[in-house]
Amino acid sequence: DVVHIGIQNDLEHHPGVVRAAPAFLIQLSETFKIQALNQGVNHAYRIVFCNILINSLRKKNGLVGIVRTKMYLCHSEILMPKDTKSLGNNKAPACESRGFVRKKQKVCILTHLLLIFHISQTNLIKKMNTYYKFAPNVFLAKCDEKHEKGETIEVTTKYGKENESIVFNLIFEKDGFYYYSIVRADGFNVQEWAKQRAERRHEWASSAVQKSNEYFQKSNKHRDFLSLGEPIKVGHHSERGHRKMIDDAWNNMGKSVELSDKAAEHERVAKYWEKRANTINLSMPESIDFYEHKLEQAKEYHEGLKSGKYPRSHSYTLTYAKKEVNELQKKYELAIKLWGDVY
């Protein structure tokens, strides 16, 4: 289904009207979703609900705040407003109202089935490559155009960040989209990500240690007096100050110990990420050699168990060894498909 979008800059003679209403979804591409509604209303034109979820499109055509969820625009002057809530700076109200709200300013977009100003979707929307999860740790580039191996493309995350990536192999084609295995052009991968996490934890640990030392020094601020063990003189003018010294020393020492424990925890997690910095998985081209080596080792161990070269620690040792061989065989074949020379 295609809904044609008409863009007009001046609709003074055809004021838009906004109404809150439920709607159903017409499935288009992921970057361009239109919700459409056709209900019988006492005016000459049919109504189509429009919800465009692309900020770049709104900025490009000056669509400031008039396209909102659960709002539809119609082309009619014969309406009876029931809700006169102000729309502010051309913004649609966040209303549950069932009446109509007349807009005070010009409407920049008009959509319905009878009035058509056909503008090609390819002209309105910037073609965008997105990520598609294919396997654990493996994300493909979902593209609407064909690319050659070694070509550099921009892939956009779900948060709108664009990463420059290098195309490897075409994995499959579906619904007019091409799915390619890719790596980051800047060399960022799971190992670099783990290194960043480890460095961040080391920084947090250093900061916690520094703060812990500061609180320790504060706790010893009045140690020359408190170390004497002088009792609190109840009723004396020094009682309040004496109690405050003790409380401050106790609280500061408690914070010092707490931050020291936090620093130790950060160091523990940092060591974990340092170990993960050597990880090789299917998201990396190096996985071909890695899984080939692991598969050879698993096969050799499996054959050794069958021949008696290696002892069986329990009755399922051989079964588990065969299972490991099968899993590594699948990973090796997938690594070849993702990163190998496939023709």
Short mmCIF file of N, CA and C in Angstrom, two decimals, residues 238-332:
data_model
loop_
_atom_site.label_atom_id
_atom_site.label_comp_id
_atom_site.label_asym_id
_atom_site.label_seq_id
_atom_site.Cartn_x
_atom_site.Cartn_y
_atom_site.Cartn_z
N SER A 238 32.12 22.23 75.96
CA SER A 238 32.87 21.47 74.95
C SER A 238 32.17 20.18 74.52
N GLU A 239 31.02 19.87 75.15
CA GLU A 239 30.36 18.59 74.87
C GLU A 239 29.94 18.48 73.39
N ARG A 240 29.31 19.53 72.90
CA ARG A 240 28.78 19.49 71.53
C ARG A 240 29.91 19.31 70.51
N GLY A 241 30.99 20.10 70.68
CA GLY A 241 32.12 19.99 69.76
C GLY A 241 32.80 18.63 69.85
N HIS A 242 32.88 18.10 71.06
CA HIS A 242 33.52 16.80 71.26
C HIS A 242 32.73 15.69 70.54
N ARG A 243 31.41 15.71 70.70
CA ARG A 243 30.56 14.70 70.04
C ARG A 243 30.65 14.83 68.50
N LYS A 244 30.72 16.07 68.02
CA LYS A 244 30.81 16.28 66.57
C LYS A 244 32.12 15.73 66.02
N MET A 245 33.21 15.90 66.76
CA MET A 245 34.48 15.34 66.32
C MET A 245 34.40 13.82 66.15
N ILE A 246 33.78 13.17 67.13
CA ILE A 246 33.66 11.71 67.09
C ILE A 246 32.77 11.27 65.92
N ASP A 247 31.64 11.96 65.75
CA ASP A 247 30.72 11.60 64.65
C ASP A 247 31.38 11.82 63.29
N ASP A 248 32.07 12.94 63.13
CA ASP A 248 32.73 13.22 61.85
C ASP A 248 33.80 12.17 61.55
N ALA A 249 34.57 11.82 62.56
CA ALA A 249 35.63 10.82 62.36
C ALA A 249 35.02 9.47 61.96
N TRP A 250 33.92 9.10 62.62
CA TRP A 250 33.25 7.83 62.31
C TRP A 250 32.67 7.83 60.89
N ASN A 251 31.98 8.90 60.53
CA ASN A 251 31.34 8.97 59.21
C ASN A 251 32.37 9.01 58.08
N ASN A 252 33.43 9.79 58.28
CA ASN A 252 34.45 9.88 57.24
C ASN A 252 35.19 8.56 57.06
N MET A 253 35.44 7.87 58.16
CA MET A 253 36.09 6.56 58.05
C MET A 253 35.18 5.56 57.35
N GLY A 254 33.88 5.64 57.64
CA GLY A 254 32.93 4.75 56.96
C GLY A 254 32.90 4.98 55.46
N LYS A 255 32.91 6.26 55.05
CA LYS A 255 32.94 6.57 53.62
C LYS A 255 34.25 6.12 52.98
N SER A 256 35.34 6.24 53.73
CA SER A 256 36.63 5.80 53.21
C SER A 256 36.64 4.30 52.94
N VAL A 257 36.09 3.54 53.87
CA VAL A 257 36.03 2.08 53.69
C VAL A 257 35.09 1.72 52.53
N GLU A 258 33.97 2.41 52.45
CA GLU A 258 33.01 2.14 51.36
C GLU A 258 33.63 2.38 49.99
N LEU A 259 34.34 3.49 49.84
CA LEU A 259 34.99 3.79 48.57
C LEU A 259 36.14 2.84 48.28
N SER A 260 36.81 2.39 49.33
CA SER A 260 37.88 1.41 49.14
C SER A 260 37.32 0.09 48.60
N ASP A 261 36.18 -0.34 49.15
CA ASP A 261 35.53 -1.55 48.64
C ASP A 261 35.06 -1.37 47.19
N LYS A 262 34.57 -0.17 46.90
CA LYS A 262 34.11 0.10 45.53
C LYS A 262 35.28 0.05 44.55
N ALA A 263 36.43 0.58 44.98
CA ALA A 263 37.62 0.54 44.12
C ALA A 263 38.06 -0.90 43.86
N ALA A 264 37.98 -1.73 44.89
CA ALA A 264 38.35 -3.14 44.72
C ALA A 264 37.40 -3.84 43.74
N GLU A 265 36.12 -3.50 43.80
CA GLU A 265 35.15 -4.09 42.87
C GLU A 265 35.42 -3.64 41.43
N HIS A 266 35.75 -2.37 41.25
CA HIS A 266 36.08 -1.88 39.92
C HIS A 266 37.32 -2.59 39.36
N GLU A 267 38.29 -2.83 40.20
CA GLU A 267 39.49 -3.53 39.75
C GLU A 267 39.17 -4.97 39.37
N ARG A 268 38.27 -5.60 40.12
CA ARG A 268 37.87 -6.98 39.80
C ARG A 268 37.21 -7.04 38.43
N VAL A 269 36.30 -6.11 38.17
CA VAL A 269 35.62 -6.09 36.87
C VAL A 269 36.59 -5.73 35.75
N ALA A 270 37.55 -4.85 36.05
CA ALA A 270 38.54 -4.47 35.04
C ALA A 270 39.37 -5.68 34.61
N LYS A 271 39.72 -6.54 35.55
CA LYS A 271 40.48 -7.75 35.21
C LYS A 271 39.66 -8.68 34.31
N TYR A 272 38.36 -8.73 34.59
CA TYR A 272 37.48 -9.55 33.75
C TYR A 272 37.48 -9.05 32.31
N TRP A 273 37.36 -7.72 32.13
CA TRP A 273 37.33 -7.16 30.78
C TRP A 273 38.69 -7.25 30.11
N GLU A 274 39.76 -7.25 30.88
CA GLU A 274 41.09 -7.43 30.29
C GLU A 274 41.23 -8.83 29.69
N LYS A 275 40.63 -9.81 30.37
CA LYS A 275 40.64 -11.17 29.81
C LYS A 275 39.79 -11.24 28.54
N ARG A 276 38.67 -10.52 28.55
CA ARG A 276 37.78 -10.52 27.39
C ARG A 276 38.40 -9.78 26.20
N ALA A 277 39.44 -9.00 26.45
CA ALA A 277 40.07 -8.24 25.37
C ALA A 277 40.74 -9.14 24.35
N ASN A 278 40.95 -10.41 24.70
CA ASN A 278 41.55 -11.37 23.78
C ASN A 278 40.50 -12.26 23.12
N THR A 279 39.24 -11.93 23.30
CA THR A 279 38.16 -12.75 22.75
C THR A 279 38.14 -12.67 21.23
N ILE A 280 37.90 -13.82 20.60
CA ILE A 280 37.68 -13.88 19.16
C ILE A 280 36.34 -14.57 18.94
N ASN A 281 35.43 -13.89 18.24
CA ASN A 281 34.13 -14.50 17.96
C ASN A 281 33.78 -14.29 16.49
N LEU A 282 32.55 -14.66 16.14
CA LEU A 282 32.15 -14.65 14.73
C LEU A 282 32.02 -13.26 14.14
N SER A 283 32.09 -12.23 14.96
CA SER A 283 31.98 -10.86 14.43
C SER A 283 33.29 -10.38 13.83
N MET A 284 34.34 -11.22 13.86
CA MET A 284 35.66 -10.81 13.41
C MET A 284 36.15 -11.73 12.29
N PRO A 285 36.80 -11.20 11.27
CA PRO A 285 37.36 -12.05 10.20
C PRO A 285 38.38 -13.06 10.72
N GLU A 286 39.05 -12.74 11.84
CA GLU A 286 40.03 -13.67 12.41
C GLU A 286 39.39 -14.95 12.92
N SER A 287 38.05 -14.97 12.99
CA SER A 287 37.37 -16.15 13.53
C SER A 287 37.56 -17.38 12.64
N ILE A 288 37.88 -17.20 11.36
CA ILE A 288 38.09 -18.36 10.48
C ILE A 288 39.26 -19.19 10.99
N ASP A 289 40.42 -18.56 11.16
CA ASP A 289 41.60 -19.28 11.65
C ASP A 289 41.38 -19.78 13.07
N PHE A 290 40.72 -18.98 13.88
CA PHE A 290 40.50 -19.34 15.28
C PHE A 290 39.66 -20.62 15.39
N TYR A 291 38.52 -20.63 14.70
CA TYR A 291 37.64 -21.80 14.81
C TYR A 291 38.19 -23.01 14.06
N GLU A 292 39.00 -22.77 13.04
CA GLU A 292 39.65 -23.89 12.37
C GLU A 292 40.60 -24.60 13.33
N HIS A 293 41.37 -23.82 14.08
CA HIS A 293 42.30 -24.39 15.06
C HIS A 293 41.54 -25.10 16.19
N LYS A 294 40.49 -24.45 16.70
CA LYS A 294 39.71 -25.06 17.77
C LYS A 294 39.04 -26.35 17.30
N LEU A 295 38.58 -26.39 16.06
CA LEU A 295 37.94 -27.58 15.52
C LEU A 295 38.94 -28.73 15.40
N GLU A 296 40.15 -28.44 14.96
CA GLU A 296 41.18 -29.48 14.87
C GLU A 296 41.49 -30.05 16.25
N GLN A 297 41.59 -29.18 17.24
CA GLN A 297 41.84 -29.65 18.60
C GLN A 297 40.70 -30.52 19.11
N ALA A 298 39.45 -30.09 18.87
CA ALA A 298 38.29 -30.85 19.33
C ALA A 298 38.22 -32.22 18.65
N LYS A 299 38.51 -32.27 17.36
CA LYS A 299 38.49 -33.55 16.65
C LYS A 299 39.57 -34.49 17.17
N GLU A 300 40.75 -33.93 17.42
CA GLU A 300 41.84 -34.76 17.93
C GLU A 300 41.51 -35.32 19.30
N TYR A 301 40.91 -34.50 20.15
CA TYR A 301 40.53 -34.97 21.49
C TYR A 301 39.44 -36.03 21.39
N HIS A 302 38.48 -35.83 20.50
CA HIS A 302 37.39 -36.80 20.33
C HIS A 302 37.93 -38.15 19.85
N GLU A 303 38.84 -38.11 18.87
CA GLU A 303 39.44 -39.36 18.40
C GLU A 303 40.28 -40.01 19.49
N GLY A 304 40.96 -39.19 20.29
CA GLY A 304 41.76 -39.74 21.39
C GLY A 304 40.91 -40.42 22.44
N LEU A 305 39.72 -39.89 22.69
CA LEU A 305 38.81 -40.54 23.64
C LEU A 305 38.34 -41.88 23.11
N LYS A 306 38.08 -41.94 21.81
CA LYS A 306 37.61 -43.20 21.23
C LYS A 306 38.71 -44.26 21.20
N SER A 307 39.95 -43.81 20.95
CA SER A 307 41.06 -44.77 20.87
C SER A 307 41.64 -45.14 22.22
N GLY A 308 41.28 -44.41 23.25
CA GLY A 308 41.82 -44.69 24.58
C GLY A 308 43.04 -43.87 24.91
N LYS A 309 43.43 -42.95 24.02
CA LYS A 309 44.59 -42.10 24.28
C LYS A 309 44.34 -41.20 25.48
N TYR A 310 43.11 -40.71 25.59
CA TYR A 310 42.73 -39.85 26.72
C TYR A 310 41.71 -40.58 27.58
N PRO A 311 41.84 -40.48 28.90
CA PRO A 311 40.88 -41.18 29.79
C PRO A 311 39.53 -40.48 29.78
N ARG A 312 38.48 -41.27 30.01
CA ARG A 312 37.12 -40.73 30.09
C ARG A 312 36.79 -40.50 31.57
N SER A 313 36.56 -39.25 31.92
CA SER A 313 36.31 -38.92 33.33
C SER A 313 34.93 -39.36 33.79
N HIS A 314 33.99 -39.48 32.87
CA HIS A 314 32.64 -39.96 33.20
C HIS A 314 32.02 -40.58 31.95
N SER A 315 30.82 -41.10 32.09
CA SER A 315 30.20 -41.87 31.01
C SER A 315 29.79 -41.01 29.82
N TYR A 316 29.68 -39.69 30.01
CA TYR A 316 29.25 -38.81 28.93
C TYR A 316 30.41 -38.01 28.32
N THR A 317 31.63 -38.36 28.67
CA THR A 317 32.78 -37.63 28.16
C THR A 317 32.84 -37.67 26.63
N LEU A 318 32.64 -38.84 26.05
CA LEU A 318 32.68 -38.98 24.60
C LEU A 318 31.53 -38.22 23.94
N THR A 319 30.35 -38.27 24.55
CA THR A 319 29.18 -37.56 24.00
C THR A 319 29.42 -36.06 23.97
N TYR A 320 29.94 -35.53 25.07
CA TYR A 320 30.20 -34.10 25.14
C TYR A 320 31.29 -33.68 24.15
N ALA A 321 32.29 -34.54 23.97
CA ALA A 321 33.36 -34.23 23.02
C ALA A 321 32.82 -34.17 21.59
N LYS A 322 31.92 -35.10 21.25
CA LYS A 322 31.31 -35.08 19.93
C LYS A 322 30.42 -33.84 19.75
N LYS A 323 29.72 -33.46 20.79
CA LYS A 323 28.89 -32.26 20.73
C LYS A 323 29.75 -31.02 20.49
N GLU A 324 30.90 -30.96 21.14
CA GLU A 324 31.81 -29.83 20.95
C GLU A 324 32.31 -29.77 19.51
N VAL A 325 32.61 -30.93 18.94
CA VAL A 325 33.05 -30.98 17.55
C VAL A 325 31.96 -30.45 16.62
N ASN A 326 30.72 -30.87 16.85
CA ASN A 326 29.61 -30.43 15.99
C ASN A 326 29.40 -28.92 16.08
N GLU A 327 29.45 -28.37 17.30
CA GLU A 327 29.24 -26.93 17.47
C GLU A 327 30.36 -26.12 16.82
N LEU A 328 31.60 -26.57 16.98
CA LEU A 328 32.72 -25.86 16.36
C LEU A 328 32.68 -25.98 14.84
N GLN A 329 32.19 -27.11 14.34
CA GLN A 329 32.06 -27.28 12.90
C GLN A 329 31.07 -26.26 12.33
N LYS A 330 29.94 -26.06 13.03
CA LYS A 330 28.94 -25.08 12.59
C LYS A 330 29.51 -23.66 12.63
N LYS A 331 30.24 -23.33 13.70
CA LYS A 331 30.83 -22.00 13.81
C LYS A 331 31.88 -21.76 12.73
N TYR A 332 32.66 -22.79 12.44
CA TYR A 332 33.68 -22.65 11.40
C TYR A 332 33.04 -22.42 10.03
#
